[in-house]
Amino acid sequence: MTERFSQVVRQQADAIWESQHSHPFVRGLGTAELPLPCFQYWLVQDYRFLIDYARLLGLGIARASDLATMTQFAELTRTILSVEMTLHRSYAAQFGISTSQLESTPKSPATQAYTDFLIRTATCADFGELVAALLPCMWGFSEIGQRLAQQPAVPNNPYADWIRTYADPEFAQLAQWCCGLFDRLASEAGESGRLRMAEAFLTSSRLEWWFWDAAWKLETWPI
């Protein structure tokens, strides 16, 4: 059986992904040792990220070539804007973050770089690269959530709800749907198209790692 292209690029990015799993921010979610300011930083920056992730999915609706894929992207866009961001605001409030803080805090360098890459790819590249660029976020969070959920539970872990969210089987199904779309588009692309898809996947994987690292270091603009 021919290896799925999603597994090929996942292996190519393995060092990056394993660096995410071993990152002190991610490990701290599971051990409950993550400093609260780091998580608060992440919550704010993730909210800023989600706004542009919804834009990315909206562009995906326009770029998709079939009605089924358009419908799925439309549903994902609606879910982020109408459900996930509402839940995010409620969750952030539990950690002392107001809606005005979520909406007024500037993007960090990592968030700016990541969202700029996503929107540029969605606008200028082909649909296969768009899917490749969004896949590491969806797939990576599912993998992180599942690994953390397999660890012994820490009593009164303030991040337990976060782990449950991304370990949810429905989230894993969504990630697998995206992997399947990625594989189908890769099978339809030529060799040069697959190389571009692989590069977009690797770039987003690097930016995912940077996003965790920025929250761990409370990164700000140097000037």
XYZ file of N, CA and C in Angstrom:
669
model
N 0.844 -1.192 0.000
C 0.000 0.000 0.000
C 0.885 1.250 0.000
N 0.554 2.190 -0.859
C 1.313 3.429 -0.924
C 1.091 4.245 0.348
N 2.159 4.768 0.896
C 2.065 5.553 2.128
C 1.324 6.851 1.860
N 0.437 7.206 2.765
C -0.308 8.457 2.633
C 0.656 9.635 2.717
N 0.399 10.662 1.905
C 1.307 11.804 1.874
C 1.291 12.550 3.205
N 0.155 12.525 3.899
C 0.112 13.163 5.215
C 1.093 12.499 6.177
N 1.255 11.178 6.069
C 2.217 10.483 6.917
C 3.652 10.789 6.492
N 3.846 10.995 5.192
C 5.182 11.354 4.694
C 5.620 12.691 5.278
N 4.750 13.703 5.187
C 5.139 15.031 5.676
C 5.179 15.062 7.202
N 4.317 14.251 7.840
C 4.377 14.182 9.307
C 5.730 13.641 9.745
N 6.253 12.660 9.029
C 7.566 12.115 9.349
C 8.655 13.137 9.067
N 8.516 13.882 7.978
C 9.498 14.921 7.664
C 9.540 15.986 8.754
N 8.393 16.242 9.360
C 8.300 17.274 10.402
C 8.410 16.694 11.807
N 8.789 15.432 11.928
C 8.733 14.749 13.220
C 9.561 15.447 14.296
N 10.750 15.910 13.945
C 11.590 16.578 14.951
C 10.907 17.833 15.484
N 10.212 18.550 14.598
C 9.503 19.763 15.016
C 8.337 19.395 15.923
N 7.575 18.400 15.520
C 6.405 18.000 16.304
C 6.806 17.434 17.662
N 7.855 16.642 17.696
C 8.300 16.103 18.981
C 8.844 17.210 19.879
N 9.401 18.254 19.274
C 9.847 19.408 20.060
C 8.660 20.137 20.676
N 7.520 20.092 19.995
C 6.306 20.648 20.592
C 5.873 19.807 21.796
N 5.841 18.501 21.623
C 5.408 17.623 22.719
C 6.306 17.762 23.951
N 7.594 17.981 23.725
C 8.532 18.082 24.847
C 8.719 19.515 25.334
N 8.038 20.463 24.696
C 8.201 21.864 25.086
C 7.666 22.071 26.505
N 8.340 22.878 27.323
C 7.885 23.069 28.706
C 6.473 23.626 28.815
N 6.034 24.408 27.832
C 4.651 24.896 27.870
C 3.681 23.726 27.763
N 3.889 22.877 26.768
C 2.984 21.743 26.553
C 3.062 20.762 27.716
N 4.270 20.451 28.166
C 4.407 19.537 29.303
C 3.748 20.115 30.548
N 3.851 21.432 30.707
C 3.260 22.083 31.868
C 1.748 22.014 31.906
N 1.117 21.917 30.732
C -0.334 21.731 30.702
C -0.713 20.410 31.364
N 0.069 19.382 31.085
C -0.228 18.063 31.628
C 0.123 17.904 33.091
N 1.188 18.572 33.527
C 1.629 18.434 34.919
C 1.022 19.482 35.843
N 0.286 20.437 35.268
C -0.303 21.555 36.015
C 0.751 22.529 36.522
N 1.964 22.442 35.988
C 3.051 23.311 36.438
C 3.259 24.521 35.534
N 2.438 24.662 34.497
C 2.574 25.813 33.607
C 2.224 27.089 34.361
N 3.117 28.088 34.383
C 2.796 29.339 35.072
C 1.557 30.000 34.466
N 0.696 30.512 35.317
C -0.554 31.112 34.857
C -0.334 32.224 33.834
N 0.646 33.140 34.017
C 0.835 34.193 33.010
C 1.109 33.649 31.606
N 1.779 32.508 31.528
C 2.045 31.909 30.212
C 0.746 31.454 29.558
N -0.137 30.851 30.348
C -1.402 30.387 29.790
C -2.295 31.566 29.428
N -2.294 32.598 30.253
C -3.076 33.790 29.935
C -2.585 34.416 28.633
N -1.292 34.474 28.461
C -0.706 34.985 27.218
C -1.194 34.149 26.046
N -1.137 32.824 26.215
C -1.556 31.932 25.128
C -3.023 32.146 24.782
N -3.877 32.280 25.793
C -5.301 32.474 25.547
C -5.554 33.719 24.708
N -4.886 34.802 25.038
C -5.072 36.048 24.290
C -4.576 35.896 22.857
N -3.391 35.348 22.702
C -2.826 35.220 21.358
C -3.599 34.197 20.520
N -4.108 33.155 21.148
C -4.900 32.182 20.398
C -6.194 32.812 19.901
N -6.770 33.697 20.687
C -7.971 34.411 20.248
C -7.661 35.249 19.016
N -6.536 35.942 19.048
C -6.124 36.742 17.886
C -5.876 35.834 16.680
N -5.297 34.672 16.934
C -5.025 33.713 15.869
C -6.321 33.199 15.254
N -7.309 32.886 16.100
C -8.561 32.315 15.607
C -9.284 33.241 14.643
N -9.167 34.531 14.852
C -9.816 35.481 13.940
C -9.301 35.282 12.522
N -7.990 35.174 12.377
C -7.424 34.983 11.040
C -7.564 33.546 10.560
N -7.651 32.596 11.484
C -7.894 31.209 11.078
C -9.277 31.096 10.441
N -10.241 31.842 10.977
C -11.570 31.876 10.365
C -11.501 32.505 8.976
N -10.691 33.538 8.824
C -10.511 34.137 7.495
C -9.894 33.127 6.529
N -8.920 32.371 7.017
C -8.288 31.338 6.194
C -9.322 30.331 5.711
N -10.182 29.875 6.613
C -11.212 28.915 6.236
C -12.213 29.535 5.269
N -12.508 30.821 5.460
C -13.393 31.505 4.527
C -12.810 31.548 3.124
N -11.523 31.791 3.034
C -10.854 31.749 1.735
C -10.872 30.333 1.175
N -10.833 29.348 2.070
C -10.911 27.962 1.627
C -12.231 27.648 0.942
N -13.319 28.259 1.424
C -14.617 28.067 0.773
C -14.535 28.502 -0.683
N -13.921 29.664 -0.901
C -13.822 30.199 -2.258
C -12.885 29.384 -3.138
N -11.869 28.780 -2.536
C -10.856 28.075 -3.325
C -11.214 26.613 -3.582
N -12.089 26.033 -2.774
C -12.439 24.615 -2.919
C -13.132 24.368 -4.256
N -12.913 23.185 -4.803
C -13.435 22.878 -6.140
C -14.717 22.057 -6.131
N -15.162 21.591 -4.963
C -16.373 20.776 -4.920
C -17.263 21.224 -3.768
N -18.549 20.951 -3.900
C -19.535 21.441 -2.945
C -19.348 20.838 -1.556
N -18.981 19.557 -1.486
C -18.810 18.911 -0.182
C -17.703 19.584 0.627
N -16.590 19.898 -0.041
C -15.485 20.560 0.657
C -15.858 21.986 1.026
N -16.543 22.681 0.123
C -17.021 24.030 0.433
C -17.913 24.009 1.670
N -18.803 23.025 1.734
C -19.732 22.918 2.859
C -18.988 22.677 4.168
N -17.988 21.805 4.139
C -17.217 21.526 5.348
C -16.452 22.760 5.811
N -15.845 23.486 4.883
C -15.124 24.705 5.248
C -16.086 25.764 5.786
N -17.282 25.837 5.203
C -18.275 26.794 5.691
C -18.701 26.453 7.114
N -18.877 25.159 7.392
C -19.265 24.731 8.732
C -18.146 25.012 9.738
N -16.904 24.781 9.338
C -15.775 25.074 10.219
C -15.691 26.567 10.519
N -15.905 27.389 9.496
C -15.873 28.840 9.686
C -16.965 29.269 10.654
N -18.178 28.751 10.454
C -19.298 29.088 11.332
C -19.008 28.649 12.769
N -18.451 27.459 12.921
C -18.163 26.938 14.259
C -17.168 27.823 14.993
N -16.127 28.256 14.302
C -15.135 29.116 14.945
C -15.753 30.446 15.355
N -16.484 31.085 14.433
C -17.012 32.420 14.699
C -18.177 32.411 15.682
N -19.036 31.396 15.612
C -20.261 31.395 16.407
C -20.175 30.563 17.679
N -19.278 29.594 17.703
C -19.206 28.694 18.855
C -17.862 28.804 19.569
N -16.778 28.522 18.838
C -15.475 28.420 19.491
C -15.026 29.740 20.102
N -15.260 30.860 19.404
C -14.795 32.135 19.950
C -15.637 32.558 21.148
N -16.921 32.192 21.148
C -17.758 32.456 22.319
C -17.261 31.658 23.519
N -16.969 30.374 23.293
C -16.425 29.544 24.365
C -15.065 30.063 24.823
N -14.270 30.549 23.884
C -12.943 31.069 24.209
C -13.068 32.279 25.134
N -14.029 33.164 24.845
C -14.226 34.337 25.701
C -14.642 33.918 27.108
N -15.530 32.930 27.185
C -15.973 32.445 28.492
C -14.826 31.781 29.252
N -14.042 30.990 28.552
C -12.915 30.293 29.174
C -11.866 31.295 29.644
N -11.585 32.304 28.809
C -10.600 33.322 29.182
C -11.039 34.070 30.436
N -12.346 34.312 30.562
C -12.851 35.027 31.734
C -12.559 34.255 33.015
N -12.551 32.923 32.941
C -12.227 32.105 34.111
C -10.782 32.320 34.564
N -9.949 32.791 33.641
C -8.540 33.047 33.961
C -8.251 34.545 34.065
N -9.309 35.328 34.284
C -9.140 36.746 34.556
C -8.893 37.619 33.342
N -9.290 37.166 32.166
C -9.061 37.926 30.933
C -10.398 38.403 30.388
N -10.532 39.706 30.199
C -11.781 40.277 29.701
C -11.845 40.204 28.179
N -13.055 40.357 27.648
C -13.223 40.376 26.194
C -12.471 41.544 25.583
N -12.469 42.684 26.267
C -11.750 43.844 25.732
C -10.254 43.572 25.648
N -9.706 42.829 26.602
C -8.291 42.453 26.532
C -8.031 41.532 25.347
N -8.925 40.575 25.133
C -8.769 39.658 24.007
C -8.758 40.407 22.683
N -9.620 41.399 22.574
C -9.801 42.071 21.292
C -8.835 43.221 21.060
N -8.231 43.738 22.128
C -7.371 44.913 21.967
C -5.883 44.608 22.046
N -5.510 43.453 22.573
C -4.089 43.119 22.693
C -3.482 42.879 21.314
N -2.357 43.516 20.999
C -1.731 43.298 19.683
C -1.234 41.867 19.528
N -1.123 41.447 18.299
C -0.524 40.143 18.028
C 0.945 40.157 18.426
N 1.412 39.043 18.950
C 2.839 38.874 19.215
C 3.573 38.667 17.898
N 4.906 38.756 17.898
C 5.647 38.464 16.661
C 5.322 37.086 16.094
N 5.200 36.081 16.957
C 4.908 34.725 16.476
C 3.517 34.648 15.861
N 2.539 35.256 16.527
C 1.176 35.239 15.997
C 1.105 35.986 14.678
N 1.765 37.133 14.609
C 1.763 37.915 13.370
C 2.389 37.125 12.227
N 3.513 36.492 12.500
C 4.189 35.716 11.455
C 3.320 34.553 10.991
N 2.694 33.880 11.938
C 1.882 32.705 11.610
C 0.659 33.106 10.779
N -0.087 34.092 11.250
C -1.301 34.476 10.525
C -0.976 35.105 9.177
N 0.105 35.862 9.100
C 0.517 36.416 7.803
C 0.810 35.296 6.813
N 1.493 34.256 7.284
C 1.809 33.127 6.405
C 0.538 32.426 5.941
N -0.393 32.202 6.857
C -1.630 31.517 6.496
C -2.433 32.301 5.466
N -2.613 33.587 5.699
C -3.420 34.393 4.782
C -2.720 34.558 3.440
N -1.419 34.738 3.461
C -0.671 34.845 2.196
C -0.777 33.548 1.399
N -0.651 32.423 2.077
C -0.759 31.136 1.391
C -2.154 30.947 0.814
N -3.174 31.274 1.602
C -4.552 31.108 1.139
C -4.874 32.015 -0.035
N -4.205 33.158 -0.100
C -4.491 34.132 -1.147
C -3.690 33.876 -2.414
N -2.435 33.501 -2.251
C -1.516 33.452 -3.394
C -1.187 32.050 -3.886
N -1.325 31.041 -3.043
C -0.942 29.680 -3.429
C -2.173 28.901 -3.883
N -1.976 27.631 -4.231
C -3.122 26.834 -4.657
C -3.818 26.212 -3.445
N -4.946 25.568 -3.700
C -5.771 25.055 -2.609
C -5.048 23.971 -1.808
N -4.236 23.172 -2.472
C -3.484 22.144 -1.764
C -2.548 22.739 -0.732
N -1.906 23.846 -1.065
C -1.013 24.508 -0.114
C -1.798 25.144 1.025
N -2.991 25.665 0.721
C -3.846 26.213 1.773
C -4.156 25.133 2.810
N -4.564 23.959 2.337
C -4.882 22.861 3.257
C -3.634 22.414 4.015
N -2.504 22.374 3.325
C -1.245 21.991 3.969
C -0.873 22.972 5.071
N -1.160 24.253 4.858
C -0.807 25.275 5.843
C -1.691 25.209 7.085
N -2.954 24.839 6.916
C -3.853 24.800 8.080
C -3.789 23.479 8.843
N -3.285 22.427 8.197
C -3.311 21.094 8.800
C -2.506 20.959 10.094
N -1.290 21.510 10.210
C -0.530 21.308 11.453
C -1.225 21.828 12.706
N -2.013 22.884 12.585
C -2.742 23.389 13.752
C -3.795 22.378 14.182
N -4.645 21.975 13.248
C -5.746 21.070 13.563
C -5.240 19.697 14.017
N -4.338 19.141 13.257
C -3.806 17.807 13.542
C -2.910 17.833 14.779
N -2.079 18.866 14.873
C -1.143 18.956 15.985
C -1.832 19.094 17.330
N -2.889 19.915 17.406
C -3.605 20.075 18.668
C -4.279 18.773 19.072
N -4.814 18.046 18.085
C -5.425 16.750 18.385
C -4.391 15.783 18.947
N -3.224 15.752 18.345
C -2.173 14.841 18.805
C -1.693 15.219 20.202
N -1.523 16.514 20.447
C -1.089 16.975 21.766
C -2.144 16.656 22.820
N -3.412 16.946 22.510
C -4.478 16.662 23.458
C -4.556 15.190 23.815
N -4.431 14.322 22.810
C -4.508 12.882 23.066
C -3.326 12.393 23.896
N -2.137 12.890 23.609
C -0.973 12.457 24.396
C -1.084 12.913 25.846
N -1.520 14.159 26.042
C -1.657 14.656 27.410
C -2.735 13.883 28.163
N -3.804 13.512 27.470
C -4.895 12.779 28.114
C -4.477 11.376 28.527
N -3.461 10.832 27.883
C -2.974 9.492 28.213
C -2.081 9.481 29.452
N -1.646 10.658 29.885
C -0.807 10.739 31.072
C -1.674 10.640 32.328
N -1.086 10.233 33.458
C -1.855 10.206 34.709
C -2.418 11.588 35.025
N -3.693 11.638 35.354
C -4.346 12.916 35.629
C -3.812 13.528 36.918
N -3.591 14.832 36.881
C -3.144 15.575 38.060
C -4.382 16.146 38.744
N -4.587 15.882 40.026
C -5.768 16.421 40.715
C -5.812 17.947 40.636
N -6.991 18.475 40.383
C -7.222 19.921 40.358
C -6.342 20.643 39.337
N -6.054 19.980 38.238
C -5.268 20.624 37.184
C -6.099 21.737 36.550
N -5.651 22.996 36.620
C -6.443 24.087 36.043
C -6.558 24.005 34.523
N -5.728 23.168 33.916
C -5.736 23.049 32.454
C -6.422 21.767 31.977
N -7.134 21.104 32.884
C -7.785 19.834 32.538
C -8.834 20.016 31.448
N -9.593 21.112 31.500
C -10.609 21.351 30.469
C -9.959 21.544 29.107
N -8.825 22.217 29.079
C -8.098 22.418 27.818
C -7.712 21.062 27.234
N -7.186 20.189 28.067
C -6.765 18.865 27.599
C -7.963 18.079 27.075
N -9.076 18.118 27.808
C -10.268 17.383 27.376
C -10.781 17.896 26.035
N -10.706 19.192 25.833
C -11.189 19.776 24.579
C -10.453 19.202 23.386
N -9.127 19.175 23.474
C -8.342 18.763 22.309
C -8.111 17.254 22.250
N -8.451 16.548 23.315
C -8.394 15.085 23.292
C -9.713 14.478 22.836
N -10.711 15.317 22.626
C -12.041 14.838 22.249
C -11.993 14.061 20.932
N -12.639 12.897 20.869
C -12.642 12.113 19.627
C -13.210 12.870 18.431
N -14.173 13.770 18.663
C -14.729 14.544 17.553
C -13.667 15.459 16.946
N -12.795 15.996 17.790
C -11.719 16.833 17.276
C -10.743 15.983 16.467
N -10.488 14.763 16.933
C -9.613 13.847 16.192
C -10.221 13.495 14.841
N -11.537 13.314 14.793
C -12.210 13.022 13.529
C -12.065 14.181 12.553
N -12.159 15.393 13.073
C -11.994 16.569 12.223
C -10.579 16.627 11.656
N -9.592 16.342 12.503
C -8.200 16.329 12.038
C -8.001 15.269 10.967
N -8.633 14.112 11.141
C -8.490 13.046 10.151
C -9.198 13.394 8.849
N -10.316 14.108 8.944
C -10.963 14.593 7.717
C -10.005 15.500 6.945
N -9.341 16.399 7.665
C -8.413 17.322 7.018
C -7.230 16.564 6.425
N -6.750 15.540 7.123
C -5.673 14.701 6.580
C -6.124 14.019 5.293
N -7.366 13.532 5.290
C -7.886 12.880 4.098
C -7.980 13.826 2.919
N -8.421 15.055 3.177
C -8.472 16.062 2.117
C -7.069 16.367 1.610
N -6.133 16.519 2.533
C -4.735 16.764 2.172
C -4.207 15.644 1.279
N -4.488 14.401 1.652
C -4.013 13.256 0.868
C -4.646 13.232 -0.523
N -5.929 13.552 -0.600
C -6.589 13.564 -1.911
C -5.989 14.635 -2.811
N -5.775 15.810 -2.266
C -5.200 16.896 -3.062
C -3.772 16.566 -3.478
N -3.025 15.908 -2.590
C -1.654 15.515 -2.932
C -1.648 14.505 -4.066
N -2.618 13.595 -4.066
C -2.677 12.582 -5.125
C -3.024 13.192 -6.473
N -3.695 14.341 -6.442
C -4.084 15.015 -7.679
C -3.023 15.998 -8.153
N -2.090 16.326 -7.280
C -1.049 17.302 -7.618
C 0.128 16.613 -8.302
N 0.876 17.381 -9.053
C 2.117 16.864 -9.613
C 3.215 16.880 -8.570
N 4.406 16.457 -8.972
C 5.524 16.404 -8.029
C 5.841 17.780 -7.460
N 5.825 18.806 -8.299
C 6.130 20.156 -7.812
C 5.050 20.637 -6.849
N 3.792 20.263 -7.112
C 2.711 20.638 -6.212
C 2.852 19.984 -4.854
N 3.234 18.711 -4.844
C 3.431 18.020 -3.565
C 4.600 18.613 -2.792
N 5.637 19.024 -3.493
C 6.769 19.661 -2.815
C 6.339 20.965 -2.154
N 5.496 21.727 -2.834
C 5.005 22.983 -2.253
C 4.096 22.707 -1.056
N 3.282 21.671 -1.161
C 2.430 21.296 -0.026
C 3.274 20.881 1.172
N 4.319 20.114 0.924
C 5.202 19.683 2.010
C 5.881 20.877 2.668
N 6.310 21.835 1.863
C 6.979 23.016 2.416
C 6.013 23.852 3.247
N 4.773 23.989 2.777
C 3.775 24.731 3.554
C 3.493 24.035 4.880
N 3.418 22.713 4.858
C 3.197 21.936 6.081
C 4.349 22.137 7.059
N 5.567 22.090 6.568
C 6.733 22.265 7.430
C 6.793 23.671 8.013
N 6.482 24.672 7.188
C 6.511 26.050 7.677
C 5.483 26.253 8.781
N 4.265 25.765 8.577
C 3.250 25.894 9.625
C 3.638 25.116 10.876
N 4.290 23.983 10.713
C 4.745 23.213 11.874
C 5.760 24.016 12.683
N 6.679 24.682 11.993
C 7.662 25.531 12.685
C 6.963 26.679 13.410
N 5.966 27.263 12.752
C 5.247 28.380 13.354
C 4.404 27.919 14.537
N 3.888 26.700 14.499
C 3.190 26.133 15.656
C 4.137 26.054 16.858
N 5.344 25.546 16.621
C 6.321 25.463 17.712
C 6.619 26.856 18.265
N 6.792 27.818 17.364
C 7.101 29.182 17.797
C 5.958 29.740 18.639
N 4.720 29.420 18.283
C 3.564 29.913 19.025
C 3.619 29.443 20.479
N 3.930 28.156 20.695
C 4.093 27.655 22.068
C 5.250 28.362 22.771
N 6.365 28.495 22.079
C 7.565 29.062 22.680
C 7.358 30.525 23.044
N 6.630 31.246 22.191
C 6.360 32.654 22.474
C 5.548 32.800 23.755
N 4.568 31.908 23.949
C 3.759 31.967 25.167
C 4.587 31.605 26.399
N 5.478 30.646 26.246
C 6.341 30.253 27.359
C 7.257 31.402 27.776
N 7.761 32.131 26.792
C 8.704 33.217 27.062
C 8.020 34.572 27.226
N 6.685 34.608 27.092
C 5.934 35.869 27.146
C 6.520 36.874 26.157
N 6.721 36.408 24.960
C 7.417 37.180 23.928
C 6.686 38.477 23.583
N 7.455 39.543 23.440
C 6.922 40.830 22.996
C 7.791 41.356 21.863
N 7.301 42.393 21.219
C 8.101 43.022 20.171
C 9.322 43.701 20.798
N 10.494 43.587 20.177
C 11.701 44.150 20.793
C 11.753 45.671 20.751
N 10.902 46.280 19.935
C 10.932 47.740 19.824
C 9.540 48.242 19.476
